[in-house]
């Protein structure tokens, strides 16, 4: 009885600084697991999704749902790996060692990863088209897009902005909400994917603007996409 009591007192009296490294290690492992399987922070790198997202916003990306076979749907805002050097020539800030460690475990967004964020307009089997200033049509249905940046037109009356494409299976067609400031699927139709983004390059769906606090909001699917029929 006496020895057990002494051992118990020894554990209780262990200095906090002795346990601190273990607690930090456990917290980092937990953060890494969350980043890998559940949620990851992502920093908005440009103005291409204004005003839905502002440069410097931090969004939380759902990485859990794809593990259960869910694929991107029309209207979702998704983060995806650069599918075909879309970011070629875009400078990337070199993070310091602490930033690298924190971004690796998911505590802060990575500045090194070449990821993009856009809105899904068409999924496999859809026909997406733009003529003149718009509207954008999906399977013949015109989209009502109040999220498009004020002063922009839904389509751009230029060479890349006029198109009619059919999205192959396992790919998506994406566009930025700031239509006249977004180098999205429209302007990469000469790449190996013809401007499409392979579904397996999608990191996950952005669901919440988490920072700054004053801009906290969810990112729901706009109502207009519910009116789009699936292509027979």
C-alpha positions as a Python dict, from the first residue, in 0.01 Angstrom:
ca = {
    (1, 'X'): (0, 0, 0),
    (2, 'X'): (281, 243, 93),
    (3, 'X'): (475, 183, -234),
    (4, 'X'): (165, 231, -449),
    (5, 'X'): (92, 558, -270),
    (6, 'X'): (448, 682, -322),
    (7, 'X'): (437, 597, -694),
    (8, 'X'): (103, 777, -730),
    (9, 'X'): (241, 1085, -558),
    (10, 'X'): (548, 1078, -786),
    (11, 'X'): (328, 1085, -1098),
    (12, 'X'): (109, 1363, -957),
    (13, 'X'): (408, 1574, -862),
    (14, 'X'): (581, 1538, -1201),
    (15, 'X'): (674, 1890, -1320),
    (16, 'X'): (466, 2030, -1601),
    (17, 'X'): (773, 2101, -1812),
    (18, 'X'): (850, 1728, -1812),
    (19, 'X'): (506, 1644, -1954),
    (20, 'X'): (492, 1941, -2193),
    (21, 'X'): (687, 1778, -2481),
    (22, 'X'): (458, 1474, -2466),
    (23, 'X'): (147, 1694, -2472),
    (24, 'X'): (283, 1894, -2765),
    (25, 'X'): (368, 1574, -2951),
    (26, 'X'): (19, 1435, -2897),
    (27, 'X'): (-138, 1762, -3013),
    (28, 'X'): (73, 1765, -3331),
    (29, 'X'): (-12, 1403, -3411),
    (30, 'X'): (-381, 1479, -3360),
    (31, 'X'): (-355, 1787, -3583),
    (32, 'X'): (-182, 1579, -3853),
    (33, 'X'): (-456, 1316, -3841),
    (34, 'X'): (-725, 1584, -3866),
    (35, 'X'): (-548, 1744, -4164),
    (36, 'X'): (-504, 1410, -4340),
    (37, 'X'): (-850, 1267, -4293),
    (38, 'X'): (-1095, 1535, -4178),
    (39, 'X'): (-1038, 1908, -4231),
    (40, 'X'): (-757, 2120, -4373),
    (41, 'X'): (-709, 2496, -4368),
    (42, 'X'): (-650, 2671, -4700),
    (43, 'X'): (-544, 3030, -4760),
    (44, 'X'): (-707, 3214, -5052),
    (45, 'X'): (-416, 3314, -5278),
    (46, 'X'): (-585, 3549, -5529),
    (47, 'X'): (-890, 3760, -5613),
    (48, 'X'): (-1040, 3503, -5851),
    (49, 'X'): (-1323, 3407, -5612),
    (50, 'X'): (-1429, 3758, -5508),
    (51, 'X'): (-1659, 3854, -5350),
    (52, 'X'): (-1740, 3510, -5217),
    (53, 'X'): (-1381, 3483, -5096),
    (54, 'X'): (-1124, 3756, -5047),
    (55, 'X'): (-750, 3719, -5086),
    (56, 'X'): (-608, 3616, -4749),
    (57, 'X'): (-926, 3450, -4623),
    (58, 'X'): (-880, 3115, -4451),
    (59, 'X'): (-1128, 2845, -4542),
    (60, 'X'): (-1178, 2499, -4395),
    (61, 'X'): (-1184, 2217, -4648),
    (62, 'X'): (-1383, 1899, -4588),
    (63, 'X'): (-1153, 1606, -4669),
    (64, 'X'): (-1365, 1339, -4498),
    (65, 'X'): (-1654, 1312, -4744),
    (66, 'X'): (-1438, 1204, -5043),
    (67, 'X'): (-1314, 909, -4836),
    (68, 'X'): (-1667, 770, -4859),
    (69, 'X'): (-1678, 798, -5238),
    (70, 'X'): (-1849, 1135, -5265),
    (71, 'X'): (-1751, 1339, -5571),
    (72, 'X'): (-1771, 1716, -5630),
    (73, 'X'): (-2117, 1849, -5718),
    (74, 'X'): (-2229, 2149, -5917),
    (75, 'X'): (-2211, 2473, -5724),
    (76, 'X'): (-1959, 2358, -5464),
    (77, 'X'): (-1644, 2559, -5399),
    (78, 'X'): (-1356, 2313, -5414),
    (79, 'X'): (-982, 2312, -5356),
    (80, 'X'): (-779, 2108, -5604),
    (81, 'X'): (-419, 2038, -5694),
    (82, 'X'): (-288, 2221, -5999),
    (83, 'X'): (-405, 1982, -6275),
    (84, 'X'): (-177, 2089, -6562),
    (85, 'X'): (60, 2371, -6463),
    (86, 'X'): (-213, 2632, -6437),
    (87, 'X'): (11, 2812, -6187),
    (88, 'X'): (324, 2802, -6400),
    (89, 'X'): (517, 3123, -6342),
    (90, 'X'): (315, 3223, -6036),
    (91, 'X'): (559, 3310, -5754),
    (92, 'X'): (532, 3111, -5432),
    (93, 'X'): (652, 3253, -5100),
    (94, 'X'): (922, 3045, -4935),
    (95, 'X'): (808, 2960, -4580),
    (96, 'X'): (1047, 2937, -4287),
    (97, 'X'): (1109, 2616, -4094),
    (98, 'X'): (841, 2682, -3831),
    (99, 'X'): (581, 2757, -4100),
    (100, 'X'): (673, 2436, -4282),
    (101, 'X'): (622, 2229, -3968),
    (102, 'X'): (292, 2397, -3878),
    (103, 'X'): (157, 2366, -4231),
    (104, 'X'): (265, 2000, -4249),
    (105, 'X'): (53, 1911, -3948),
    (106, 'X'): (-233, 2136, -4061),
    (107, 'X'): (-213, 2403, -3793),
    (108, 'X'): (-167, 2670, -4061),
    (109, 'X'): (-226, 2673, -4439),
    (110, 'X'): (63, 2577, -4661),
    (111, 'X'): (222, 2846, -4874),
    (112, 'X'): (415, 2591, -5082),
    (113, 'X'): (137, 2368, -5212),
    (114, 'X'): (22, 2464, -5560),
    (115, 'X'): (-349, 2434, -5500),
    (116, 'X'): (-635, 2634, -5649),
    (117, 'X'): (-990, 2711, -5541),
    (118, 'X'): (-1284, 2756, -5781),
    (119, 'X'): (-1656, 2683, -5812),
    (120, 'X'): (-1774, 2363, -5979),
    (121, 'X'): (-1997, 2455, -6274),
    (122, 'X'): (-2019, 2120, -6453),
    (123, 'X'): (-1963, 1756, -6359),
    (124, 'X'): (-1920, 1443, -6567),
    (125, 'X'): (-2175, 1427, -6850),
    (126, 'X'): (-2274, 1795, -6831),
    (127, 'X'): (-2265, 2030, -7126),
    (128, 'X'): (-2148, 2378, -7023),
    (129, 'X'): (-2162, 2674, -7259),
    (130, 'X'): (-2103, 3047, -7275),
    (131, 'X'): (-2189, 3290, -7552),
    (132, 'X'): (-2137, 3666, -7544),
    (133, 'X'): (-2177, 3803, -7194),
    (134, 'X'): (-2381, 3506, -7076),
    (135, 'X'): (-2556, 3363, -6893),
    (136, 'X'): (-2367, 3039, -6834),
    (137, 'X'): (-2579, 2742, -6938),
    (138, 'X'): (-2552, 2389, -6802),
    (139, 'X'): (-2743, 2122, -6991),
    (140, 'X'): (-2938, 2400, -7158),
    (141, 'X'): (-3043, 2565, -6831),
    (142, 'X'): (-2930, 2922, -6768),
    (143, 'X'): (-2769, 2979, -6430),
    (144, 'X'): (-2875, 3268, -6205),
    (145, 'X'): (-2542, 3366, -6048),
    (146, 'X'): (-2574, 3645, -5789),
    (147, 'X'): (-2233, 3543, -5650),
    (148, 'X'): (-2054, 3669, -5963),
    (149, 'X'): (-1834, 3969, -5881),
    (150, 'X'): (-2026, 4300, -5914),
    (151, 'X'): (-1964, 4458, -6253),
    (152, 'X'): (-1859, 4127, -6410),
    (153, 'X'): (-2063, 3941, -6668),
    (154, 'X'): (-2123, 3566, -6620),
    (155, 'X'): (-1939, 3495, -6947),
    (156, 'X'): (-1653, 3684, -7105),
    (157, 'X'): (-1689, 3790, -7466),
    (158, 'X'): (-1340, 3682, -7567),
    (159, 'X'): (-1179, 3379, -7726),
    (160, 'X'): (-1154, 3171, -7408),
    (161, 'X'): (-1482, 3300, -7270),
    (162, 'X'): (-1689, 3164, -7559),
    (163, 'X'): (-1717, 2787, -7542),
    (164, 'X'): (-1937, 2481, -7543),
    (165, 'X'): (-1789, 2173, -7378),
    (166, 'X'): (-1908, 1836, -7257),
    (167, 'X'): (-1744, 1731, -6931),
    (168, 'X'): (-1603, 1375, -6937),
    (169, 'X'): (-1671, 1133, -6655),
    (170, 'X'): (-1438, 1172, -6354),
    (171, 'X'): (-1369, 1536, -6438),
    (172, 'X'): (-1520, 1874, -6347),
    (173, 'X'): (-1542, 2217, -6513),
    (174, 'X'): (-1457, 2502, -6277),
    (175, 'X'): (-1488, 2880, -6289),
    (176, 'X'): (-1401, 3161, -6051),
    (177, 'X'): (-1671, 3393, -5917),
    (178, 'X'): (-1465, 3693, -6029),
    (179, 'X'): (-1516, 3598, -6391),
    (180, 'X'): (-1299, 3865, -6552),
    (181, 'X'): (-1010, 3793, -6312),
    (182, 'X'): (-1002, 3414, -6307),
    (183, 'X'): (-776, 3194, -6520),
    (184, 'X'): (-1000, 2889, -6480),
    (185, 'X'): (-1115, 2602, -6702),
    (186, 'X'): (-1208, 2845, -6980),
    (187, 'X'): (-849, 2951, -7037),
    (188, 'X'): (-682, 2610, -7019),
    (189, 'X'): (-870, 2426, -7290),
    (190, 'X'): (-544, 2357, -7471),
    (191, 'X'): (-394, 2162, -7179),
    (192, 'X'): (-395, 1778, -7163),
    (193, 'X'): (-727, 1783, -6972),
    (194, 'X'): (-887, 2037, -7208),
    (195, 'X'): (-946, 2268, -6913),
    (196, 'X'): (-1113, 2003, -6700),
    (197, 'X'): (-1000, 1911, -6349),
    (198, 'X'): (-967, 1538, -6276),
    (199, 'X'): (-1180, 1443, -5976),
    (200, 'X'): (-884, 1266, -5816),
    (201, 'X'): (-700, 1601, -5803),
    (202, 'X'): (-971, 1752, -5581),
    (203, 'X'): (-856, 1796, -5219),
    (204, 'X'): (-1206, 1861, -5086),
    (205, 'X'): (-1494, 2103, -5061),
    (206, 'X'): (-1448, 2441, -4891),
    (207, 'X'): (-1730, 2461, -4638),
    (208, 'X'): (-1653, 2754, -4405),
    (209, 'X'): (-1471, 3087, -4414),
    (210, 'X'): (-1298, 3059, -4077),
    (211, 'X'): (-1075, 3368, -4076),
    (212, 'X'): (-1083, 3660, -4033),
    (213, 'X'): (-1351, 3625, -3769),
    (214, 'X'): (-1551, 3914, -3910),
    (215, 'X'): (-1594, 3722, -4238),
    (216, 'X'): (-1702, 3391, -4084),
    (217, 'X'): (-1961, 3228, -4309),
    (218, 'X'): (-2060, 2899, -4464),
    (219, 'X'): (-2027, 2821, -4835),
    (220, 'X'): (-2355, 2655, -4938),
    (221, 'X'): (-2447, 2541, -5289),
    (222, 'X'): (-2644, 2822, -5461),
    (223, 'X'): (-3010, 2750, -5533),
    (224, 'X'): (-2970, 2788, -5909),
    (225, 'X'): (-2783, 2457, -5938),
    (226, 'X'): (-3086, 2268, -5807),
    (227, 'X'): (-3267, 2357, -6130),
    (228, 'X'): (-3005, 2200, -6356),
    (229, 'X'): (-3122, 1867, -6498),
    (230, 'X'): (-2887, 1574, -6529),
    (231, 'X'): (-2803, 1503, -6891),
    (232, 'X'): (-2977, 1187, -7013),
}
